[in-house]
């Protein structure tokens, strides 16, 4: 490795070590990281949260407050307008550091919603940056800002100059922040999870923008993300980071085609992709990222590694597998160089046979998709049974009035849910997918009667036939709720921090008088073990558990009264990739064991496809497409479904989607477009779409597939073919 | 924006009307009416019966006594608006005369205290946040704790004691030196007042200043942790620009919105201090009126103080809307 700060490199981090000192002791967050970014290159730094990615890139620009941080060793060489500069040494020299920030290197952050100053106009915030670094008159700075806003694709840039943050959507704010970062033409852009907080369609737009600007402004990008799909489509090279160390570095093709490090393999396998076998266990990494203070000696990944061996007690060497592909793992260190990649290839299947989650879950076989093999008597019976509905909602609506002015007059209506029909069959998982603000969470809350429907009918069958629950009293509803469990998105705020686990999980039991006294303890213990926790942990409080464990507790609570129906509202979106896989596996297992019906709500169509039998796609309060899960992903009939599928970054480099991305943001739900609500963003729109609203109707030749597009029978839309044989080692291994 | 101002203004009027109604009911509550009391008082003073009759008649007409409550309220409210605060039975003087100077002094002292509080606490709180856990921060944390926990009358007594024993002062109490107490307002009297007033500001404002330091520090710390401050740092801005241009305007919001609420606190807080230091403020007068069941005086003071409070709140709302585009946007 050429360690000279040569001219090709824009950034060269060498053996960076950063520790944090606290009362509890000193923990090392970054432990010998070396990383290069070359001219014009996009480098992805990937890993789960708490692995030191942010600390690493914030160290480059001195954004890590010290104390508590201690920069113990290493060098960070950055190409600036004055030549290569070592920036760690500049941390003490604020003036020099300030000259670099914004001019030679810029940064965009994870939360565009909170990264724009709320009380300053966009224009002022951007021109401020120009005026800080260059001697220009305000008029020129103004013109350059407008030009930049135009370049990042904000509509009507001159008008944006006088707008405030709250007047822009998340995607627009991230564009404005990119304009702010690039207005002084830095050579390097640091992007810290730039799309994590955004909707998938907006994420696709922003990634496209970054790719485009890299060419136009000939800059390099260092991108942090936990989403392998994002880097696959954007990065040229990838470094995988775990607990302060770089585990593997390689070109994007090498990393995805021949992931060498067990951690990289695990990350790839954990992701439900549009190619994985639905309703099967994902090969999640076992356990969770440990606290920094508990990092294992030697190889930091040893305690979660399926190939762990005695030698792993020592720090593994960095092995060069090929030019531009190196890995820090003992698997590749012994004997010859050739052993490495072969070893990995043969080793892969054994990863799947491993008891992966460490929570005594057994692999679940593939469930026959409903209606696909109507052969034997048994399946006939199963079929008939499956078709009895557990939940039926008809034309349900939820409207909120918008009150304005002195007299709180109603000036409009937010149609959160606007006439939705859905049926969930017994034992079935129905996935509900859509962008944020489309009303999917409201549907979940309506079903559980947490909000009062404005119109429509909700019928639910606890154990017998359907019974109407649309307007029954809360007292009667209590009886119904016994058969209904609910899991919420944020596992931290949905558990009362002042209650211990026994009371959290046991509360429904006591409320419904299922158990009393000691019996509650026993049942809570059973439930905790069922979700992969220890029964002995009953007396602990929620803060003692990690995010994934908290979500397990929430699931245990939802299942306490042995419900037959579960509403899961974004149960995994707040979790890390490996933990997400564990929770999805748990939900799949429990659904099988307890023959639950489930309404699974999520924004990620890949996740939804993985767990659902059928999928309903929602847009602005309406169902636009409904059908069997794989069918919808392979042969979507609604342009919005196609757009959602196209927006999912595929973990497959070089397989860029050529389809047109949906343009713009989700329209205001208080003022939905006339006719077909999607027409403002639809690439296939015709005059009729602006006038007539298409109803949800059956697709010709498929009784189980519905769409709400005027041209659903004529349009040929592209789904995602199941091309597991082309690539995706995880999916391939699983498919065997 | 116009709707917002109008809305706040109407709310202000409604609050005023409600407060006046409540005051009116309190005035009306005691058995018998004011005229009976007045007649008795005047008779006791051996006033000529004709004069008594005419005086009583004058009040009857002015306050519409004997008519229904709605008209009585209207007349009372109208006379209040004209500045006629009614008649103090305790002092046998019109209430407005009693309140006059005390009221304006009180309001000026309150405003001065607010300004003192602002000027002292905002920079200290800001610096404490910027230099978190420094010696500066620790010492002001300690002082603020002291300021919050020591009641203001104790501070006042300590000041009295210190100035008498250490400085040998004879005139520390009061707002003026003895020779000016009854004098007409003049430049010299004003200068004399300034010499005395800072102690009062300090004593009355100490508690609020201390708690505002804490609020400012906490808000500033929160704000400095916001992502948009990182955005500002990444532009290459200097510390001063980040703190003043970006952080301060966000951090100061709750302090501005609390001004309206500080106002009555200052008035009630200053009452005790005013009693200890024998200051001619409105607080002691109100207390006296309440103790002596001097309903007209008490209610008039309450109404006037409410008016001051409501106007203070209104101004704070306007200031907030001017500062924060989000508030303008919501309406």
Short mmCIF file of C-alpha atoms in Angstrom, two decimals, chain A residues 58 61 63 98-99 101-103 105-107 109 111 114-120 124-126 128-129 132-133 164 166-167 177 180 190 404-406 408, chain B residues 3 6-8 10 225-239 241-242 245-247 249-250 253 323-331:
data_model
loop_
_atom_site.label_atom_id
_atom_site.label_comp_id
_atom_site.label_asym_id
_atom_site.label_seq_id
_atom_site.Cartn_x
_atom_site.Cartn_y
_atom_site.Cartn_z
CA UNK A 58 -16.35 13.87 11.67
CA UNK A 61 -13.23 18.15 9.80
CA UNK A 63 -16.52 18.08 14.37
CA UNK A 98 -12.49 26.94 9.34
CA UNK A 99 -10.80 27.79 6.06
CA UNK A 101 -14.59 23.60 6.11
CA UNK A 102 -17.03 24.38 3.36
CA UNK A 103 -14.25 25.27 0.93
CA UNK A 105 -14.42 19.68 2.25
CA UNK A 106 -18.13 19.84 2.97
CA UNK A 107 -20.61 17.66 4.74
CA UNK A 109 -26.05 15.15 7.43
CA UNK A 111 -31.50 14.51 9.25
CA UNK A 114 -33.20 19.32 11.39
CA UNK A 115 -30.07 20.36 9.53
CA UNK A 116 -31.46 23.54 8.00
CA UNK A 117 -31.62 26.50 10.36
CA UNK A 118 -35.31 26.98 11.20
CA UNK A 119 -35.25 30.75 11.49
CA UNK A 120 -33.10 31.81 8.53
CA UNK A 124 -29.21 33.64 3.53
CA UNK A 125 -27.84 30.37 4.84
CA UNK A 126 -26.16 29.55 1.56
CA UNK A 128 -23.37 33.13 4.22
CA UNK A 129 -21.06 30.28 3.25
CA UNK A 132 -17.28 33.50 4.59
CA UNK A 133 -14.71 32.15 2.16
CA UNK A 164 -37.68 28.96 5.42
CA UNK A 166 -40.45 24.54 7.39
CA UNK A 167 -41.74 25.49 3.95
CA UNK A 177 -28.22 21.33 2.08
CA UNK A 180 -25.10 24.75 0.68
CA UNK A 190 -18.73 13.88 3.28
CA UNK A 404 -57.84 28.08 10.70
CA UNK A 405 -58.35 31.64 11.69
CA UNK A 406 -60.00 33.34 14.63
CA UNK A 408 -61.30 27.98 14.02
CA UNK B 3 -54.75 37.29 11.58
CA UNK B 6 -55.78 40.28 15.49
CA UNK B 7 -56.28 36.94 17.18
CA UNK B 8 -53.93 37.81 20.01
CA UNK B 10 -59.03 39.77 20.64
CA UNK B 225 -26.45 20.04 19.77
CA UNK B 226 -28.83 20.54 16.86
CA UNK B 227 -27.76 19.35 13.41
CA UNK B 228 -28.17 22.78 11.89
CA UNK B 229 -25.37 24.03 14.13
CA UNK B 230 -23.16 21.35 12.58
CA UNK B 231 -24.26 22.66 9.21
CA UNK B 232 -23.19 26.13 10.28
CA UNK B 233 -19.85 24.85 11.56
CA UNK B 234 -19.24 23.06 8.28
CA UNK B 235 -19.61 26.34 6.42
CA UNK B 236 -16.46 27.44 8.18
CA UNK B 237 -18.15 30.08 10.31
CA UNK B 238 -16.40 31.49 13.34
CA UNK B 239 -17.55 30.69 16.83
CA UNK B 241 -21.16 33.87 14.21
CA UNK B 242 -22.36 30.41 15.14
CA UNK B 245 -26.26 34.42 14.44
CA UNK B 246 -27.34 30.80 14.53
CA UNK B 247 -27.77 29.55 18.08
CA UNK B 249 -31.98 33.41 18.08
CA UNK B 250 -33.32 29.90 18.55
CA UNK B 253 -37.29 31.96 22.19
CA UNK B 323 -38.30 36.59 15.49
CA UNK B 324 -39.58 33.17 14.51
CA UNK B 325 -40.87 32.55 10.98
CA UNK B 326 -42.48 29.30 12.08
CA UNK B 327 -44.97 31.17 14.25
CA UNK B 328 -45.79 33.52 11.40
CA UNK B 329 -46.24 30.55 9.11
CA UNK B 330 -48.64 28.64 11.30
CA UNK B 331 -51.21 31.39 11.11
#
